[in-house]
Each structure stands twice: as structure tokens, then as C-alpha cells.
Amino acid sequence: MISGDYQTEVDFAEAAKYWKLEKLYIDLSSAKGRGLTPLEKKLLQGLLCGYSPAEIALMIYKNPSSSVVRVYLSNGLYKYIKELLISQTGKAVKLKNWSRVTKLLATAGYKKDYDSSLQVIDTSRLRNHTNSNFTPVSHQNQDWEEKIELKFFFGRNDELSQLTKWVVDDRCRLVAVLGMGGLGKTALAVKLTEKIKGEFEFIIWRSLRGKPPIDDFLANLIQSLSPKQAVDLPNHTEAKISRLMSLLRSHRYLLMFNQFEEVLSSGGQAGFYEDGYQGYGELLRRLGQEQHSSCCLLTSREKPREIFLLEDEHLLVRSLQISGLNPKEAIELLTNQGLVGSDKEKGLLVNLYANNPLAIKMIAITIKNLFNRKITDFLANNTIILSNIRELLDEHFNRLSNLEQLVMYNLAVNHKLIELWGLSKELRLDISPRQQLEALESLQRRSLIESNSSAF
């Protein structure tokens, strides 16, 4: 028997609100062969509220690394839950990760039916279900403001694996996919969403391209997740966020915000908001800091300030900076465009355009139209054609502050790595060390420069 001094006053009240606790206690006690202990009940309540074992340990033992919680779960509750589900279904159940507990128990009927339109749909049952009343997850439980069709998707296996681990296994609350335009952030997010949709009760995809005011944006999210909660919404932004957070705590939702850079300001340091859009920062802060069961995934050309400040394993806030495809993937994309050339020529061409998927697709069109699909003839011109992606580059450049534009220009013409502390002298810039660091950090958050140790 394991013992430990735990905080009895810790109250996971929402477990009783949304789950059939008494029935669950009785059935788990039967699977165990005797009654659950008070600590086992407390741990079960924490899991049902969406807290990870580390978070539960921090709340009841004031120590996120407490082994008591881990041992109690592995040697106790997880076994009882598996025995319970086997007795109900006659099939063995794998419970390798705490994040599956709520989904399995909800599917088994232990979750109260507060809003039937938002109940968990077990995809394993759907595959073999012939009842026409069952609506697939991809239709009933998803709300896409824009639907991006993926005709071709190349590579990004490492990125998909990393994001899946963060969202599904680690149960991160806030994840950002960052990178300059044309790299395929949106396509990656769509692919990830398709891959992990079965892990969530409801998925909402929203684009910030039109810069929706934060109050309208929040009202739209709440209306989509629970029309009942959208009645008599409070006037203040903070109160609307609180109502949304309540929904995110009681259910497992995936919120996807595409093109988040649209609400960020230009002409100053990266990551800050346009006037009137600071509420988006408060939304991200609370999504990252507060306990909840859901996940917000966003794509952006710039790292929002809140991601920069909150990014930490314990806070479950992460960001993934993507760059060009790896050479093999880039050549595969180029080959798919129908161009003619040797592997060496294809390698030279994709390297010329930094393995950027959009740039590769655009230059492929030029080679088709002007060089009869022959990469050899294009390379013989010994030039780089940027006209097709100049608009994209201009969008990035026009968002920079005057100092950032000056630094970018000098870095571009220098054609070599520059040591951090020799930057001002090397580039002949009359700026202070503070200005230098602020400009470099801002450019890095904008995904426009990469650091290599202490050089750029």
C-alpha cells in the first residue's frame, strides 16, 4: 500500500458535474474486488477533468514529479478501468496513456448527456456500424470555416510525428506551427487535423484572414461549440473568454486558428497586436496558462508574444518552427510537377529555392511555360526568377520595422554567417547592442532568419 500526504481540500468538482461518478465508483470497485480508496477516487476525478498525472501530482502533492500518482494509476486505476471495459465489451483494451481514459469511459456511457450534439463518437464503432443514424465524425463533429483540399502532400513526417506527440500524447494546451509564407503550414495543420480528429469530441477551424474582432470571434466559437452557452453572452471580452474556457474544460475540443499573423501588428517588433486586437493575446494567454481538456493549434508567420513567454513543457505550450522540405521530399514534389531533368539538376533547382514548396511549384510553372519542362535549359540561364514569389516576399518585408529592414538588407548582401557580437561592425550599422538584439530576436520570431550557434 502506498501512502503520502496529499491535499484533501483539492476539489475536482467538474467531474461530478459531467460524469456519472457514483456509478463509475461502483463499477470500478467491482472490477477491483473491493471499494476504491479516497485517494483513488480523487485521482480518477482529476483524470476525468482532463488533468495529466503531473498536473494532478502538482495539485494534490505540490510536486509535479510525485511517484505516488504514477504508481497508483499504473498499478491501480488503469487496471480497474481495463477490467471494467473488458467485462462490458468482452474485448481487451489498451490503456498506454492517461489521455485515453476520458474517451474510453465516455464511449462506455459514463459521461452525462448534457448536450447530445457534442458527445464523443467512438470511431472504432463507426467503422463497423451499419446504422444510418450514426453520423461520421468528419461531418457532424467538425466545423470548418474554410475547407482546404489536399490534392498532394509531400513529406513532413517528422513534423507530423512531433505535433501528434504534443497534441495527443502530451495533451498540450497551445501549439503553434510557425514559418514564413509558402512552406505549407496550413497544409501541415490540415493533415494533422485529419490524422488526430478521432481524439477530439469537436473540431473547429477558423481563419483570421479577415481580422475578425475578438468579441465576434469568441461569440462565433461559443455558438459553434454550444448554442445554449451562446445565449445572453456577456459584453466584456474577458467574460466571453471565461465562458469559452468553461467549455474547453468540460470537453475535449480542438481549436484551429489559421493565419494568426493577420491580427499581429506591422512596423514594430514581432509578436504584438494591432490596435483593437489585444484580446487575442489574452485569449492565447489563458489557453496556455489555465487548466483545460482541449487544445488550440495555430499557424502563423510570426510567433505571438504569448507563445514566446509561455512556451514551456510544464505549461504545455509548444511551438514548431518549420523550414523548407528536406531535399528528398523537395525533389519528389518537383518530379510530381512533370519537369524533365536528372536527379542532380533537380537537386540544384530545389536548393536554389531553399526547398520552399510554394517557390518550387511556382518555378515549375515557369519552366513548363518557357523552357519546355527542361530543367537543364532553365539552369543554363544562370539566374533566379523571383517574380512569381515577389508578392509573398514583399508581404514579409513590408511588415518589418525600419531597423529590421536595414538589418535584413545587410544580411542578404553579406552572403555569409555573421557572429552575433560582430554584427554591427560587420554590417556597418550604427546601432546599440540592445537595438541589435531586439532586431535579431524580432526577425527570428518572424521566421525570416535562422541562428546557427551564435551566428546568423
Coordinates of C-alpha atoms in Angstrom, one line a residue:
M1 CA 0.0 0.0 0.0
I2 CA 1.4 3.4 -1.0
S3 CA 0.8 6.3 1.2
G4 CA 1.5 10.0 1.0
D5 CA 0.3 13.3 2.5
Y6 CA -2.0 14.7 -0.1
Q7 CA -4.1 17.8 -0.1
T8 CA -7.6 16.6 0.7
E9 CA -9.1 20.0 0.0
V10 CA -8.3 19.8 -3.7
D11 CA -11.7 19.7 -5.4
F12 CA -12.3 18.4 -8.9
A13 CA -15.9 19.4 -8.8
E14 CA -16.5 19.4 -12.5
A15 CA -16.0 15.6 -12.5
A16 CA -19.3 15.2 -10.7
K17 CA -21.0 17.7 -13.0
Y18 CA -20.2 16.0 -16.2
W19 CA -19.6 12.3 -15.2
K20 CA -21.7 9.6 -13.6
L21 CA -19.3 9.3 -10.7
E22 CA -21.3 7.1 -8.3
K23 CA -22.0 4.5 -11.0
L24 CA -18.3 4.6 -12.0
Y25 CA -17.2 4.2 -8.4
I26 CA -19.5 1.1 -8.0
D27 CA -18.4 -0.5 -11.3
L28 CA -14.7 0.1 -10.7
S29 CA -15.0 -1.2 -7.2
S30 CA -16.5 -4.4 -8.7
A31 CA -13.6 -4.6 -11.1
K32 CA -11.1 -4.1 -8.3
G33 CA -12.8 -6.6 -5.9
R34 CA -13.2 -4.0 -3.1
G35 CA -14.1 -0.4 -2.7
L36 CA -12.0 2.5 -4.1
T37 CA -9.9 4.4 -1.6
P38 CA -10.4 8.1 -1.2
L39 CA -7.2 8.8 -3.0
E40 CA -8.1 6.6 -5.9
K41 CA -11.4 8.5 -6.2
K42 CA -9.5 11.8 -6.1
L43 CA -7.1 10.7 -8.9
L44 CA -10.0 9.4 -11.0
Q45 CA -11.8 12.8 -10.6
G46 CA -8.6 14.6 -11.8
L47 CA -8.3 12.4 -14.9
L48 CA -12.0 13.0 -15.7
C49 CA -11.4 16.7 -15.5
G50 CA -8.7 16.4 -18.2
Y51 CA -5.6 16.9 -15.9
S52 CA -2.4 15.0 -16.6
P53 CA -0.8 12.8 -13.9
A54 CA 1.9 15.5 -13.5
E55 CA -0.8 18.2 -13.1
I56 CA -2.7 16.1 -10.6
A57 CA 0.5 15.5 -8.6
L58 CA 1.2 19.2 -8.5
M59 CA -2.3 20.0 -7.3
I60 CA -2.6 17.3 -4.5
Y61 CA 1.1 16.8 -3.6
K62 CA 2.5 20.2 -4.6
N63 CA 5.1 18.2 -6.6
P64 CA 4.7 17.5 -10.3
S65 CA 7.1 14.6 -10.2
S66 CA 5.4 12.7 -7.4
S67 CA 5.7 9.0 -8.0
V68 CA 2.6 8.2 -5.9
V69 CA 0.2 9.3 -8.6
R70 CA 2.1 7.4 -11.3
V71 CA 2.2 4.2 -9.3
Y72 CA -1.4 4.5 -8.2
L73 CA -2.5 4.9 -11.8
S74 CA -0.3 2.2 -13.3
N75 CA -0.9 -0.4 -10.6
G76 CA -4.4 0.5 -9.7
L77 CA -6.9 2.7 -11.7
Y78 CA -5.7 1.8 -15.2
K79 CA -6.0 -1.9 -14.3
Y80 CA -9.5 -1.4 -12.9
I81 CA -10.6 0.6 -15.9
K82 CA -9.4 -2.1 -18.3
E83 CA -11.1 -4.8 -16.3
L84 CA -14.3 -2.8 -16.3
L85 CA -14.3 -2.3 -20.1
I86 CA -13.4 -5.9 -20.7
S87 CA -16.3 -7.1 -18.7
Q88 CA -18.6 -4.8 -20.7
T89 CA -17.3 -5.5 -24.2
G90 CA -15.6 -8.8 -23.9
K91 CA -12.5 -7.3 -25.7
A92 CA -9.1 -6.4 -24.3
V93 CA -8.5 -2.6 -24.1
K94 CA -5.1 -0.9 -24.4
L95 CA -4.6 1.9 -22.0
K96 CA -1.0 3.1 -22.6
N97 CA -1.6 6.7 -21.9
W98 CA -3.8 8.7 -19.4
S99 CA -5.3 10.8 -22.2
R100 CA -7.4 7.8 -23.4
V101 CA -9.2 7.4 -20.1
T102 CA -11.9 10.0 -20.7
K103 CA -12.6 8.9 -24.3
L104 CA -12.9 5.2 -23.3
L105 CA -15.2 5.9 -20.3
A106 CA -17.3 8.4 -22.3
T107 CA -17.8 5.8 -25.0
A108 CA -18.7 3.3 -22.3
G109 CA -21.6 5.6 -21.3
Y110 CA -20.2 7.1 -18.1
K111 CA -20.4 10.7 -19.3
K112 CA -23.6 12.7 -18.6
D113 CA -25.5 13.7 -21.7
Y114 CA -25.6 17.5 -21.3
D115 CA -25.5 18.2 -25.0
S116 CA -26.0 15.2 -27.2
S117 CA -24.6 17.0 -30.3
L118 CA -21.2 17.2 -28.6
Q119 CA -20.9 13.6 -27.3
V120 CA -17.8 11.6 -28.1
I121 CA -18.2 9.4 -31.1
D122 CA -16.1 6.2 -30.9
T123 CA -14.5 5.9 -34.4
S124 CA -13.8 2.2 -33.9
R125 CA -17.5 1.5 -33.5
L126 CA -18.3 3.7 -36.5
R127 CA -16.1 1.6 -38.8
N128 CA -18.3 -1.5 -38.3
H129 CA -21.6 0.2 -37.6
T130 CA -24.4 -0.1 -40.2
N131 CA -27.0 2.1 -38.5
S132 CA -27.6 5.0 -40.8
N133 CA -28.4 7.2 -37.8
F134 CA -24.7 7.3 -36.9
T135 CA -23.1 10.4 -38.5
P136 CA -19.3 10.2 -39.1
V137 CA -17.0 12.4 -37.0
S138 CA -15.8 14.2 -40.1
H139 CA -19.3 15.6 -40.8
Q140 CA -21.2 16.0 -37.5
N141 CA -18.4 17.0 -35.2
Q142 CA -16.3 19.3 -37.2
D143 CA -16.9 23.0 -38.2
W144 CA -14.6 24.2 -40.9
E145 CA -14.9 27.9 -41.8
E146 CA -12.6 27.1 -44.8
K147 CA -12.0 23.7 -46.2
I148 CA -8.6 23.2 -47.7
E149 CA -8.3 20.4 -50.2
L150 CA -5.0 18.5 -50.1
K151 CA -4.5 17.1 -53.6
F152 CA -0.8 16.5 -52.9
F153 CA 1.0 16.4 -49.6
F154 CA 4.7 15.6 -49.6
G155 CA 6.9 14.6 -46.6
R156 CA 6.7 16.4 -43.2
N157 CA 6.6 13.0 -41.5
D158 CA 8.9 14.2 -38.7
E159 CA 6.8 17.3 -38.2
L160 CA 3.6 15.3 -38.1
S161 CA 5.0 12.9 -35.6
Q162 CA 6.2 15.7 -33.3
L163 CA 2.9 17.6 -33.4
T164 CA 0.9 14.4 -32.8
K165 CA 3.0 13.6 -29.8
W166 CA 2.5 17.1 -28.4
V167 CA -1.3 17.2 -29.0
V168 CA -2.3 13.6 -28.4
D169 CA 0.3 12.1 -26.0
D170 CA 1.4 15.2 -24.0
R171 CA -2.0 16.8 -24.2
C172 CA -0.5 20.3 -24.9
R173 CA -3.0 23.1 -24.5
L174 CA -1.5 25.5 -27.0
V175 CA 0.7 24.6 -30.0
A176 CA 1.9 27.0 -32.7
V177 CA 3.2 26.0 -36.2
L178 CA 5.5 28.8 -37.4
G179 CA 7.3 29.6 -40.6
M180 CA 7.5 32.0 -43.5
G181 CA 4.9 32.0 -46.2
G182 CA 4.9 29.2 -48.8
L183 CA 6.2 26.5 -46.5
G184 CA 2.9 24.7 -46.1
K185 CA 1.9 25.5 -42.5
T186 CA -1.8 25.3 -43.4
A187 CA -1.4 22.0 -45.3
L188 CA 0.5 20.5 -42.4
A189 CA -2.2 21.7 -40.0
V190 CA -4.9 20.1 -42.2
K191 CA -3.0 16.8 -42.4
L192 CA -2.5 16.8 -38.7
T193 CA -6.2 17.5 -38.0
E194 CA -7.3 14.7 -40.3
K195 CA -4.9 12.3 -38.5
I196 CA -5.9 13.1 -34.9
K197 CA -9.6 14.0 -35.3
G198 CA -10.7 10.8 -33.5
E199 CA -9.0 12.1 -30.3
F200 CA -11.5 15.0 -30.0
E201 CA -15.2 15.5 -29.4
F202 CA -15.4 18.5 -31.7
I203 CA -13.1 20.3 -34.1
I204 CA -13.3 24.0 -35.1
W205 CA -11.2 25.5 -37.9
R206 CA -11.2 29.3 -38.1
S207 CA -9.2 31.6 -40.4
L208 CA -8.1 35.0 -39.2
R209 CA -7.6 36.3 -42.7
G210 CA -10.4 38.8 -42.4
K211 CA -9.2 40.0 -39.0
P212 CA -12.5 39.4 -37.1
P213 CA -12.9 41.5 -34.0
I214 CA -12.1 39.4 -30.9
D215 CA -15.7 39.7 -29.5
D216 CA -17.2 38.4 -32.7
F217 CA -14.6 35.7 -32.9
L218 CA -15.3 34.5 -29.4
A219 CA -19.1 34.6 -29.9
N220 CA -18.7 32.5 -33.1
L221 CA -16.6 29.9 -31.3
I222 CA -19.1 29.6 -28.4
Q223 CA -22.1 29.4 -30.7
S224 CA -20.4 26.6 -32.7
L225 CA -19.4 24.6 -29.6
S226 CA -22.6 25.0 -27.6
P227 CA -25.5 27.1 -28.8
K228 CA -27.0 27.1 -25.3
Q229 CA -24.0 28.8 -23.9
A230 CA -24.1 31.5 -26.7
V231 CA -27.4 32.8 -25.3
D232 CA -27.1 36.1 -23.3
L233 CA -23.3 36.4 -23.8
P234 CA -21.6 38.9 -21.5
N235 CA -20.4 42.2 -23.0
H236 CA -16.8 42.1 -21.8
T237 CA -14.1 40.2 -23.7
E238 CA -12.7 38.6 -20.6
A239 CA -16.1 37.3 -19.6
K240 CA -16.6 35.8 -23.1
I241 CA -13.2 34.1 -22.8
S242 CA -14.2 32.7 -19.4
R243 CA -17.3 31.2 -20.9
L244 CA -15.2 29.6 -23.7
M245 CA -12.7 28.3 -21.2
S246 CA -15.5 26.6 -19.2
L247 CA -16.5 24.7 -22.4
L248 CA -12.9 23.7 -23.0
R249 CA -12.5 22.3 -19.5
S250 CA -15.6 20.2 -19.7
H251 CA -15.0 18.7 -23.2
R252 CA -12.1 17.7 -25.4
Y253 CA -12.1 20.1 -28.3
L254 CA -9.5 21.1 -30.9
L255 CA -9.5 24.7 -31.9
M256 CA -7.5 25.5 -35.1
F257 CA -6.7 29.2 -35.8
N258 CA -5.1 29.6 -39.3
Q259 CA -3.1 32.7 -40.4
F260 CA -2.8 34.1 -36.9
E261 CA -0.3 36.7 -38.1
E262 CA -3.2 38.7 -39.6
V263 CA -4.1 40.2 -36.1
L264 CA -0.4 41.0 -35.3
S265 CA 0.9 44.5 -36.0
S266 CA 3.5 45.5 -38.6
G267 CA 6.1 48.2 -38.5
G268 CA 7.2 47.3 -34.9
Q269 CA 8.6 44.4 -33.0
A270 CA 7.2 41.0 -34.0
G271 CA 4.5 39.3 -31.9
F272 CA 2.5 42.3 -30.8
Y273 CA -1.1 43.0 -31.8
E274 CA -2.8 45.6 -33.9
D275 CA -4.8 48.2 -32.0
G276 CA -8.1 46.7 -31.0
Y277 CA -6.9 43.2 -31.3
Q278 CA -5.1 42.8 -28.0
G279 CA -7.9 40.5 -26.8
Y280 CA -6.4 37.7 -29.0
G281 CA -3.3 37.9 -26.8
E282 CA -5.4 37.5 -23.6
L283 CA -7.2 34.5 -25.3
L284 CA -3.8 32.8 -26.0
R285 CA -2.5 33.6 -22.5
R286 CA -5.5 31.9 -20.9
L287 CA -5.4 29.0 -23.3
G288 CA -1.8 28.4 -22.4
Q289 CA -1.9 29.1 -18.6
E290 CA -5.3 27.7 -17.4
Q291 CA -6.1 24.1 -16.9
H292 CA -8.4 22.7 -19.5
S293 CA -9.0 19.5 -21.5
S294 CA -8.7 20.9 -25.0
C295 CA -6.0 22.0 -27.4
C296 CA -5.6 25.1 -29.6
L297 CA -3.4 24.8 -32.6
L298 CA -2.5 27.9 -34.6
T299 CA -0.4 28.7 -37.7
S300 CA 1.4 31.9 -38.1
R301 CA 4.3 33.6 -39.9
E302 CA 5.2 35.2 -36.7
K303 CA 5.5 33.9 -33.1
P304 CA 2.8 35.7 -30.9
R305 CA 4.3 37.2 -27.8
E306 CA 2.3 34.9 -25.5
I307 CA 3.8 31.8 -27.2
F308 CA 7.2 33.3 -26.7
L309 CA 6.6 34.0 -23.0
L310 CA 4.6 30.8 -22.1
E311 CA 6.5 28.2 -24.1
D312 CA 7.5 25.6 -21.6
E313 CA 7.0 21.8 -21.1
H314 CA 5.3 22.2 -17.7
L315 CA 2.9 24.8 -19.1
L316 CA 2.1 22.5 -22.1
V317 CA 2.7 25.3 -24.6
R318 CA 4.9 24.5 -27.6
S319 CA 5.9 25.8 -31.0
L320 CA 7.3 24.1 -34.1
Q321 CA 9.4 26.2 -36.5
I322 CA 9.2 24.6 -39.9
S323 CA 11.6 25.4 -42.8
G324 CA 11.8 24.0 -46.3
L325 CA 11.2 20.4 -47.2
N326 CA 14.2 18.0 -46.9
P327 CA 16.0 17.5 -50.2
K328 CA 14.4 14.2 -50.9
E329 CA 10.9 15.5 -50.3
A330 CA 11.5 18.6 -52.4
I331 CA 12.8 16.6 -55.3
E332 CA 9.7 14.4 -55.0
L333 CA 7.5 17.5 -55.2
L334 CA 9.4 18.8 -58.2
T335 CA 9.2 15.4 -60.0
N336 CA 5.4 15.5 -59.5
Q337 CA 5.3 18.8 -61.4
G338 CA 6.2 16.9 -64.6
L339 CA 9.6 18.5 -65.2
V340 CA 12.4 16.8 -67.1
G341 CA 15.9 16.6 -65.7
S342 CA 18.5 14.5 -63.9
D343 CA 18.4 13.9 -60.1
K344 CA 21.4 16.2 -59.8
E345 CA 19.7 19.0 -61.8
K346 CA 16.5 18.6 -59.7
G347 CA 18.7 18.8 -56.5
L348 CA 20.3 22.0 -57.8
L349 CA 16.9 23.6 -58.6
V350 CA 15.2 22.8 -55.3
N351 CA 18.3 24.0 -53.4
L352 CA 18.2 27.3 -55.4
Y353 CA 14.7 27.9 -54.0
A354 CA 15.6 26.8 -50.4
N355 CA 13.3 23.7 -50.7
N356 CA 10.3 26.1 -50.3
P357 CA 7.2 24.1 -51.6
L358 CA 5.4 27.2 -53.0
A359 CA 8.5 28.5 -54.7
I360 CA 9.2 25.1 -56.2
K361 CA 5.6 24.9 -57.6
M362 CA 5.8 28.4 -59.0
I363 CA 9.2 28.0 -60.7
A364 CA 7.9 24.7 -62.1
I365 CA 5.2 26.6 -63.9
T366 CA 7.8 29.0 -65.4
I367 CA 9.9 26.1 -66.6
K368 CA 6.9 24.4 -68.1
N369 CA 5.8 27.6 -70.0
L370 CA 9.2 29.0 -71.1
F371 CA 11.7 26.0 -71.1
N372 CA 9.5 23.2 -72.4
R373 CA 9.7 21.4 -69.0
K374 CA 13.5 21.1 -69.3
I375 CA 15.4 21.9 -66.1
T376 CA 18.7 21.9 -68.0
D377 CA 17.7 24.8 -70.2
F378 CA 16.5 26.8 -67.2
L379 CA 19.7 26.3 -65.2
A380 CA 21.7 27.3 -68.2
N381 CA 20.4 30.8 -67.8
N382 CA 22.2 31.0 -64.5
T383 CA 19.6 33.2 -62.9
I384 CA 17.0 33.1 -60.2
I385 CA 13.5 34.1 -61.1
L386 CA 11.6 35.6 -58.2
S387 CA 8.7 37.4 -59.9
N388 CA 6.2 34.7 -59.0
I389 CA 7.0 34.9 -55.3
R390 CA 7.9 38.6 -55.1
E391 CA 4.5 39.4 -53.7
L392 CA 5.0 36.9 -50.9
L393 CA 8.4 38.3 -50.1
D394 CA 7.0 41.9 -50.2
E395 CA 4.3 41.0 -47.7
H396 CA 7.0 39.8 -45.3
F397 CA 9.3 42.8 -45.9
N398 CA 6.6 45.4 -45.5
R399 CA 5.7 44.2 -42.0
L400 CA 9.2 44.9 -40.7
S401 CA 10.3 47.9 -38.8
N402 CA 12.8 50.3 -40.4
L403 CA 15.6 48.8 -38.4
E404 CA 14.6 45.2 -39.2
Q405 CA 14.6 46.1 -42.9
L406 CA 18.1 47.6 -42.6
V407 CA 19.4 44.5 -40.9
M408 CA 17.7 42.2 -43.4
Y409 CA 19.2 44.1 -46.3
N410 CA 22.7 43.9 -44.9
L411 CA 22.4 40.3 -44.0
A412 CA 21.2 39.5 -47.6
V413 CA 24.1 41.2 -49.3
N414 CA 26.7 39.9 -46.9
H415 CA 26.3 36.2 -48.1
K416 CA 27.9 34.6 -45.0
L417 CA 27.3 33.7 -41.4
I418 CA 27.9 36.6 -39.1
E419 CA 28.9 36.3 -35.4
L420 CA 26.3 37.8 -33.1
W421 CA 28.7 40.2 -31.3
G422 CA 30.3 41.4 -34.5
L423 CA 27.1 42.1 -36.3
S424 CA 27.1 45.9 -36.0
K425 CA 30.7 46.2 -37.2
E426 CA 30.4 43.6 -39.9
L427 CA 27.2 45.2 -41.3
R428 CA 28.4 48.8 -40.6
L429 CA 25.3 49.5 -38.6
D430 CA 25.2 52.4 -36.2
I431 CA 23.0 50.8 -33.6
S432 CA 23.3 49.9 -29.9
P433 CA 23.7 46.3 -28.7
R434 CA 20.2 46.5 -27.3
Q435 CA 18.8 47.5 -30.7
Q436 CA 20.8 44.8 -32.4
L437 CA 19.5 42.1 -30.1
E438 CA 15.9 43.3 -30.4
A439 CA 16.0 43.5 -34.2
L440 CA 17.5 40.0 -34.4
E441 CA 15.1 38.5 -32.0
S442 CA 12.2 40.1 -33.8
L443 CA 13.4 38.8 -37.2
Q444 CA 13.7 35.4 -35.8
R445 CA 10.2 35.5 -34.4
R446 CA 9.1 36.5 -37.9
S447 CA 10.7 33.3 -39.3
L448 CA 13.0 35.4 -41.5
I449 CA 16.4 34.5 -40.1
E450 CA 17.9 31.4 -38.6
S451 CA 20.6 31.2 -36.0
N452 CA 23.5 28.8 -36.0
S453 CA 25.0 28.7 -32.5
S454 CA 25.9 32.4 -32.0
A455 CA 25.8 33.3 -35.7
F456 CA 23.1 34.3 -38.2

